[in-house]
CSV table of C-alpha atoms in Angstrom, one decimal:
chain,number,residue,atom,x,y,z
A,5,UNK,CA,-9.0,-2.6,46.5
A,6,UNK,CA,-6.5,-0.1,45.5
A,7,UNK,CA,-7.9,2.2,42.5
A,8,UNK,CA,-5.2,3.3,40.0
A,9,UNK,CA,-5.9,5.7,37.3
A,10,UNK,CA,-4.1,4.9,34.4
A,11,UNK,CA,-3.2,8.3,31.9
A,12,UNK,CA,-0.5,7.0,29.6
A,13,UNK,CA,-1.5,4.9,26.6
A,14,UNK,CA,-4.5,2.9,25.8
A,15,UNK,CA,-1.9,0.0,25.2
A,16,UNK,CA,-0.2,0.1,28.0
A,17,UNK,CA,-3.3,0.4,30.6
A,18,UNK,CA,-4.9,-2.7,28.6
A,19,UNK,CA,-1.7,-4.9,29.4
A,20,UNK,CA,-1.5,-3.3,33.2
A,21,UNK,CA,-5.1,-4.3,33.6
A,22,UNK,CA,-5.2,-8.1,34.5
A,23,UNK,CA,-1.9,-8.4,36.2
A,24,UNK,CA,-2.6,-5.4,38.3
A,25,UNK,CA,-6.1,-6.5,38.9
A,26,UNK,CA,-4.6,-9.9,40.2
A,27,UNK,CA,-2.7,-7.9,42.9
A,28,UNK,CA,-5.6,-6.3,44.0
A,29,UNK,CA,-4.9,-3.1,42.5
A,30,UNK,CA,-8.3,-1.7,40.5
A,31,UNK,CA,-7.1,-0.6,36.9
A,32,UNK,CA,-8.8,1.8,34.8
A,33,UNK,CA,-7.9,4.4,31.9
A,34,UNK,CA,-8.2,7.8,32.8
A,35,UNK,CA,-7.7,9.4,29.0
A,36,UNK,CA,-6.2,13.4,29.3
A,37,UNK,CA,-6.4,14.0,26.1
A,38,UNK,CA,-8.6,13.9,23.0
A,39,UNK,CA,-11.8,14.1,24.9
A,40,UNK,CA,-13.5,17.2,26.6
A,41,UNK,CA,-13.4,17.5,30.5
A,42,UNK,CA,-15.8,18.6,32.7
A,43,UNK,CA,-14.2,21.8,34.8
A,44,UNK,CA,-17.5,22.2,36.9
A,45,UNK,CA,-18.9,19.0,37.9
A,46,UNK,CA,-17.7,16.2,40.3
A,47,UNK,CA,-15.3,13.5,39.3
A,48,UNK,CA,-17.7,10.1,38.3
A,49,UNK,CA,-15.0,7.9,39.5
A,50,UNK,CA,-12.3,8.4,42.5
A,51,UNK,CA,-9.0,7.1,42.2
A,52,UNK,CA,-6.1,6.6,45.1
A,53,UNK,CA,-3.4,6.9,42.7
A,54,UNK,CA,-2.2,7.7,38.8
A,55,UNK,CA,-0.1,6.4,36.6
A,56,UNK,CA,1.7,8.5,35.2
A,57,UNK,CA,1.2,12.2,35.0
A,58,UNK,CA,0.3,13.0,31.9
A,59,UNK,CA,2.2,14.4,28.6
A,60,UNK,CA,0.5,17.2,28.2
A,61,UNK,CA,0.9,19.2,30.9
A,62,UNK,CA,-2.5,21.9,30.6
A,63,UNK,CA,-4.8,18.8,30.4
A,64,UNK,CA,-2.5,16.8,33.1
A,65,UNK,CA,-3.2,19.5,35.7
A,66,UNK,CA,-6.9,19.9,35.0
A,67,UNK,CA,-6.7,16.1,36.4
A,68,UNK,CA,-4.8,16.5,39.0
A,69,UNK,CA,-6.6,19.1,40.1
A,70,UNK,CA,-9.9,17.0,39.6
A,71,UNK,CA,-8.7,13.6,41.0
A,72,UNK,CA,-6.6,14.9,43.7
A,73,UNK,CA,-3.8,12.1,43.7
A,74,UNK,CA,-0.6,11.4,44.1
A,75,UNK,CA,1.5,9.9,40.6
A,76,UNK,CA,3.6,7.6,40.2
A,77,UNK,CA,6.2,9.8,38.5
A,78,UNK,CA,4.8,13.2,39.2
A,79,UNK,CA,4.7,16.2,37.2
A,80,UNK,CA,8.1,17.1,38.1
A,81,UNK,CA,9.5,13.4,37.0
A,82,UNK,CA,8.1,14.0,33.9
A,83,UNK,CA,9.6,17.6,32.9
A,84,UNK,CA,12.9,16.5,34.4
A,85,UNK,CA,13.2,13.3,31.5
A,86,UNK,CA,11.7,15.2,29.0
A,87,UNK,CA,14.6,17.8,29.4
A,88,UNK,CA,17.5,15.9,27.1
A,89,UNK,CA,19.4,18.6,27.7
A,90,UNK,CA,19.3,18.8,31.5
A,91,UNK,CA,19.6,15.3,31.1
A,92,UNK,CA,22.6,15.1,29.9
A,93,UNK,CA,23.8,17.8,32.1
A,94,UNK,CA,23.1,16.1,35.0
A,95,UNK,CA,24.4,12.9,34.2
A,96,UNK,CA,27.7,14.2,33.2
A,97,UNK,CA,27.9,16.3,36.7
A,98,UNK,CA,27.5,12.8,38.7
A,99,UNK,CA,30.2,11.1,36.4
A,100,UNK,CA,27.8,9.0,33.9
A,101,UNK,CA,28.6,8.4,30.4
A,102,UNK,CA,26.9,10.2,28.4
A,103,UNK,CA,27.6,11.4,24.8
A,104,UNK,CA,29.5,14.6,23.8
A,105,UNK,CA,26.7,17.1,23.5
A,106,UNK,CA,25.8,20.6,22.8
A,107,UNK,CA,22.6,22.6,23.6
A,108,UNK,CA,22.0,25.3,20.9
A,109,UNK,CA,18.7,28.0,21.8
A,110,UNK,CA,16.7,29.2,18.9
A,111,UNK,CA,17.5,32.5,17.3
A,112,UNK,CA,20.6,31.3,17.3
A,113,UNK,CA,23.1,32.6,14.5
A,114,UNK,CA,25.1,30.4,12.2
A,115,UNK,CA,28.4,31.3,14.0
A,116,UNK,CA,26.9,29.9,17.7
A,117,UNK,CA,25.8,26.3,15.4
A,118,UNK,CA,29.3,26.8,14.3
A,119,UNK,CA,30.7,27.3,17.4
A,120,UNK,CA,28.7,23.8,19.2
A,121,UNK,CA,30.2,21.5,16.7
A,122,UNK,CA,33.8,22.4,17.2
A,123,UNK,CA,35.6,19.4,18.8
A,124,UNK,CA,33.0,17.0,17.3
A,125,UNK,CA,33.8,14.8,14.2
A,126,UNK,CA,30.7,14.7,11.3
A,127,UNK,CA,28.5,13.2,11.2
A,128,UNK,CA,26.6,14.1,13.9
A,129,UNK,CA,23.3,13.8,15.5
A,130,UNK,CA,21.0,16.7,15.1
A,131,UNK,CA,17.7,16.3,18.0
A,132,UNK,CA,14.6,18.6,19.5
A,133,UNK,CA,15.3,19.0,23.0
A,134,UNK,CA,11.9,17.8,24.0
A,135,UNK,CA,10.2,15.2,21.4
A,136,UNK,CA,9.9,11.3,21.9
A,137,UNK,CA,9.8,8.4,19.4
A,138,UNK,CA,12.7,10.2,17.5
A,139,UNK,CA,10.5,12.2,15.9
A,140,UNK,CA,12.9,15.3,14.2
A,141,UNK,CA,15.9,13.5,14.8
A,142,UNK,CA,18.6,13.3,12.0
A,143,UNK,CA,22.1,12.5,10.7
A,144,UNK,CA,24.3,15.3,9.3
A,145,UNK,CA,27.2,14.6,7.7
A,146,UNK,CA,29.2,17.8,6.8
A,147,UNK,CA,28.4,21.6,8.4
A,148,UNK,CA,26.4,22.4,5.2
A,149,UNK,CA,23.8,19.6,5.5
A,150,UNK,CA,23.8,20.1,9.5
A,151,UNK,CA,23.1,24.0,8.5
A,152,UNK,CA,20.2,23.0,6.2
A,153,UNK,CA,19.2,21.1,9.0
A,154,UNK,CA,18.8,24.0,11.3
A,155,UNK,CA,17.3,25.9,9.0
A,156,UNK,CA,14.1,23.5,9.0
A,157,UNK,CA,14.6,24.0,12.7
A,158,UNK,CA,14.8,27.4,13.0
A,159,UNK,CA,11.3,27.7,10.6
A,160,UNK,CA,9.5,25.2,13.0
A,161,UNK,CA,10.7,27.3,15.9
A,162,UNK,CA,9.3,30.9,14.1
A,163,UNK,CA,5.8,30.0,15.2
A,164,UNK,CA,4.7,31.6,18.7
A,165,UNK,CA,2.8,28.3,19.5
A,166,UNK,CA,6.0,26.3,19.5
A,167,UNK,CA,7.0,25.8,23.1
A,168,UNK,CA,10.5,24.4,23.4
A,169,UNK,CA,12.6,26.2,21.0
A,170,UNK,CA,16.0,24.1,21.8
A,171,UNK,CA,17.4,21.4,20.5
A,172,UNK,CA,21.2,19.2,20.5
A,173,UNK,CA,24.1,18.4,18.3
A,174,UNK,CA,25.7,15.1,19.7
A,175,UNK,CA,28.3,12.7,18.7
A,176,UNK,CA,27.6,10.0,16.4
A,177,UNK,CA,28.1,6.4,17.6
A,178,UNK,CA,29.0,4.3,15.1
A,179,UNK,CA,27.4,0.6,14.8
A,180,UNK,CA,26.0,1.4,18.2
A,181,UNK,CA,24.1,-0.9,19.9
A,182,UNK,CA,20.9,0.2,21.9
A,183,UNK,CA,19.1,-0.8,24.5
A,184,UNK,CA,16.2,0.1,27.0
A,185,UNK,CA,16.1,-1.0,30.1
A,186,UNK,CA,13.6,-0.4,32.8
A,187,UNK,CA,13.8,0.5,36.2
A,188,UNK,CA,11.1,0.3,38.7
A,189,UNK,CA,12.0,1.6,42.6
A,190,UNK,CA,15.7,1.4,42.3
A,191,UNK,CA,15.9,-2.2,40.5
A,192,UNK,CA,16.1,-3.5,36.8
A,193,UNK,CA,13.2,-5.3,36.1
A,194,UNK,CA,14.3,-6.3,32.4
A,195,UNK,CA,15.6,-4.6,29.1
A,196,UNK,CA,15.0,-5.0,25.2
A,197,UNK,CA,17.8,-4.4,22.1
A,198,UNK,CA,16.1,-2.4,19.5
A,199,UNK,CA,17.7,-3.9,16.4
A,200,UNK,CA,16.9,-3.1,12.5
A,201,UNK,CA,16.4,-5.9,10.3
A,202,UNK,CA,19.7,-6.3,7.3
A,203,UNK,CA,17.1,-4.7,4.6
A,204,UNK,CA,16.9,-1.5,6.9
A,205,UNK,CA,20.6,-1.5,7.8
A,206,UNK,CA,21.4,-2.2,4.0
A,207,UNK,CA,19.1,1.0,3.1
A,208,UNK,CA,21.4,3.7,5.7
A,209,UNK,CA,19.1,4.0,8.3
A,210,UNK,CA,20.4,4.0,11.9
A,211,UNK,CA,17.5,5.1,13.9
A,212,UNK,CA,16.2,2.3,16.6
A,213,UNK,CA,13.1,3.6,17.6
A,214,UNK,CA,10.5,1.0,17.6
A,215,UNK,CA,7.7,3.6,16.5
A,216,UNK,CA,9.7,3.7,13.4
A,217,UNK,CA,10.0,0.2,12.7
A,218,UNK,CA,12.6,-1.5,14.7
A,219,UNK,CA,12.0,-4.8,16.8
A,220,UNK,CA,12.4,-4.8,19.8
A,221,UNK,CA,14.3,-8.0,21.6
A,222,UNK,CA,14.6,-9.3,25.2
A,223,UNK,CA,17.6,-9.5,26.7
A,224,UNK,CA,19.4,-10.5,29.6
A,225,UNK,CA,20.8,-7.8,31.2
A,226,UNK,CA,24.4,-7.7,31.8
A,227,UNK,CA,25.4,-6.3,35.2
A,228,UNK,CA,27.5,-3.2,34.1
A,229,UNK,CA,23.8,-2.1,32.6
A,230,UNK,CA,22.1,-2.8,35.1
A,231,UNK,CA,24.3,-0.5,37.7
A,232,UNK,CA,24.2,2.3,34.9
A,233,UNK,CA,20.5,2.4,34.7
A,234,UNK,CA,19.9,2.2,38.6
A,235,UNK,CA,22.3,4.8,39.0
A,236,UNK,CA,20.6,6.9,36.3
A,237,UNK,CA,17.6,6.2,38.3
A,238,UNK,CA,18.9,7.4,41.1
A,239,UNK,CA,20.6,10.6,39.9
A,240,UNK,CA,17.6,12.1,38.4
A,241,UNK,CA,15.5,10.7,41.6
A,242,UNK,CA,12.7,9.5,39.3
A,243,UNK,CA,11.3,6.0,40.6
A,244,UNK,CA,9.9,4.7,37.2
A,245,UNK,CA,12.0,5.1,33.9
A,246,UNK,CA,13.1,4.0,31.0
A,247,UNK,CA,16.7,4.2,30.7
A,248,UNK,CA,18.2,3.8,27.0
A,249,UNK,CA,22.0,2.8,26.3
A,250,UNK,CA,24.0,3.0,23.8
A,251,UNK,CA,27.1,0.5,22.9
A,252,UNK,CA,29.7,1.5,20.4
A,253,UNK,CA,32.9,-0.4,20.8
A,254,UNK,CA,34.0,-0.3,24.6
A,255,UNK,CA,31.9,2.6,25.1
A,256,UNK,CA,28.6,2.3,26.7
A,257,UNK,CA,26.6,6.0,27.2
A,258,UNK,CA,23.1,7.1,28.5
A,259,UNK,CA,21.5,8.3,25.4
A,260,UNK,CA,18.3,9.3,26.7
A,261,UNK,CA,15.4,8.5,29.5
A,262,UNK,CA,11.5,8.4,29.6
A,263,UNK,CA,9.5,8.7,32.3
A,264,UNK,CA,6.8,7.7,30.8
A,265,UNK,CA,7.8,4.4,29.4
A,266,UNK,CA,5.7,1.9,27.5
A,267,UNK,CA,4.6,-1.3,29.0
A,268,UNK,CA,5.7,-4.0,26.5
A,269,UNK,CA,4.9,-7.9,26.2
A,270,UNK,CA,5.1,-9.0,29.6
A,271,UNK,CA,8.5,-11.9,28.2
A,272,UNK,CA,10.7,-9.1,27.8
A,273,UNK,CA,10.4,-8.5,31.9
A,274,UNK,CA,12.1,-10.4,34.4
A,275,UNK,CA,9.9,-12.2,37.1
A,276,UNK,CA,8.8,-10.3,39.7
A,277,UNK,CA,8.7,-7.4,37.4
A,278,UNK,CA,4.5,-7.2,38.2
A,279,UNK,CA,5.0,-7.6,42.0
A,280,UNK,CA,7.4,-4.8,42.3
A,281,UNK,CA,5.1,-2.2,40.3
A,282,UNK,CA,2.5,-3.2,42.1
A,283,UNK,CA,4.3,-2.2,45.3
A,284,UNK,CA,5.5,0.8,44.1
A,285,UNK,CA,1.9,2.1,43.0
A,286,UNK,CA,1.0,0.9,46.5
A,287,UNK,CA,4.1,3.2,48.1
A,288,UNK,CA,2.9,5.9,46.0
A,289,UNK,CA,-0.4,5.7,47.3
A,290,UNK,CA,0.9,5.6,51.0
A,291,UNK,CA,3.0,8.5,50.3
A,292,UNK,CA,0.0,10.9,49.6
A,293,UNK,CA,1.5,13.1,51.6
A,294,UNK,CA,4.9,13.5,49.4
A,295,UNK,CA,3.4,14.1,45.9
A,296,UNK,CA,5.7,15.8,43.6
């Protein structure tokens, strides 16, 4: 049986487990962070394969060092979607839609945040390059509150141990619809619609992120969706991801990606979704040789 070490969430290895397990793939959690790790001694357990490399990218090399196996989205997967910025960039080079966006690098002065918004129309979206779960991520309406804005940002980015010191100023889409939709080996396998509830709406908040209290919905996927999110896929070569859109009128843009998506309530997948992840970890584990 095919052993799989699972580094991403507790959640998400406890609903791989049994449908995994019933493919004859072995799944168990291999934690990388919050726990100390034995540099000197021998592995207890050997895997063939990991899913996925871990966040944190000290802790996720001590493993890979340790385990010695191949991921299923390697290191270099996951520092290419956690990159908005380059992101973005490469989207817009192949001819995606993706939002109007700058990149501003901290110390930056007030005439270069100047400088990014002209051509956009307030408000506008304010984000760290490199956080998930929109954590930092807000509105500004006017170049004063975007400039009290950067001011918070420029104090978090003062201290030495912060490691990204970037961040974006992107259009706003109004009334925008959003959706994530995941791809597994080149196919759509299903897709949600984060929505806020009215009382939400009716208090000004915009943000979908389920961590922050949105629901989200399965949904069929239309086709113009699904050959955005393959293409995505494609483009940024990464073979598990999580690609998020946003709908605002008769525009439909890439907002962001995760490579390290969470596995939700099995409904919200299409059928075969379990089959084809199963055969991916399998490919993965046949193409040792490959590894990022």
């Amino acid at each position: 049986m095919l052993r799989l070490a699972v580094a991403t969430e507790r959640q998400t290895f406890e609903r791989m487990r049994d449908p995994l397990g019933a493919r004859g793939i072995d799944v168990a959690h291999l934690p990388a962070k919050e726990r100390a790790i034995r540099l000197t001694d021998a592995p207890t357990r050997e895997f063939d394969v990991g899913f996925v490399y871990p966040p944190r990218l000290m802790e996720g090399g001590v493993l890979d060092v340790l385990y010695d196996i191949p991921w299923v989205n390697g290191r270099e997967a996951v520092l290419t979607s956690r990159n908005k910025a380059g992101v973005v960039a490469r989207l817009s080079r192949a001819g995606l839609p993706v939002p109007e966006t700058r990149m501003v690098s901290n110390p930056a002065a007030e005439s270069d945040v100047r400088e990014a918004v002209a051509g956009l129309d307030f408000p506008v979206v304010v984000k760290p390059n490199s956080t998930t779960r929109g954590v930092g991520v807000a509105k500004a309406s006017d170049l004063d509150s975007l400039l009290g804005v950067v001011d918070y940002l420029n104090l978090a980015h003062d201290y030495r141990a912060t490691g990204d010191k970037s961040y974006l100023v992107q259009e706003f889409l109004p009334d925008a619809r959003d959706y994530r939709l995941m791809v597994v080996d080149g196919e759509v396998v299903g897709g949600v619609e984060r929505r806020l509830s009215a009382a939400a709406v009716a208090e000004g908040r915009w943000k979908h992120n389920v961590h922050l209290g949105a629901e989200a919905v399965g949904v069929d996927v239309r086709p113009d969706h699904r050959e955005l999110a393959v293409s995505v896929a494609e483009t940024l070569d990464i073979p598990y991801l999580g690609v998020d859109l946003l709908e605002s009128g008769e525009r439909t843009v890439v907002s962001e990606t995760n490579a390290r998506p969470t596995i939700d309530d099995s409904e919200k997948y299409e059928a075969g979704f379990w089959d084809r992840l199963a055969a991916l970890v399998r490919k993965t584990a046949d193409e040792r040789d490959g590894r990022n």
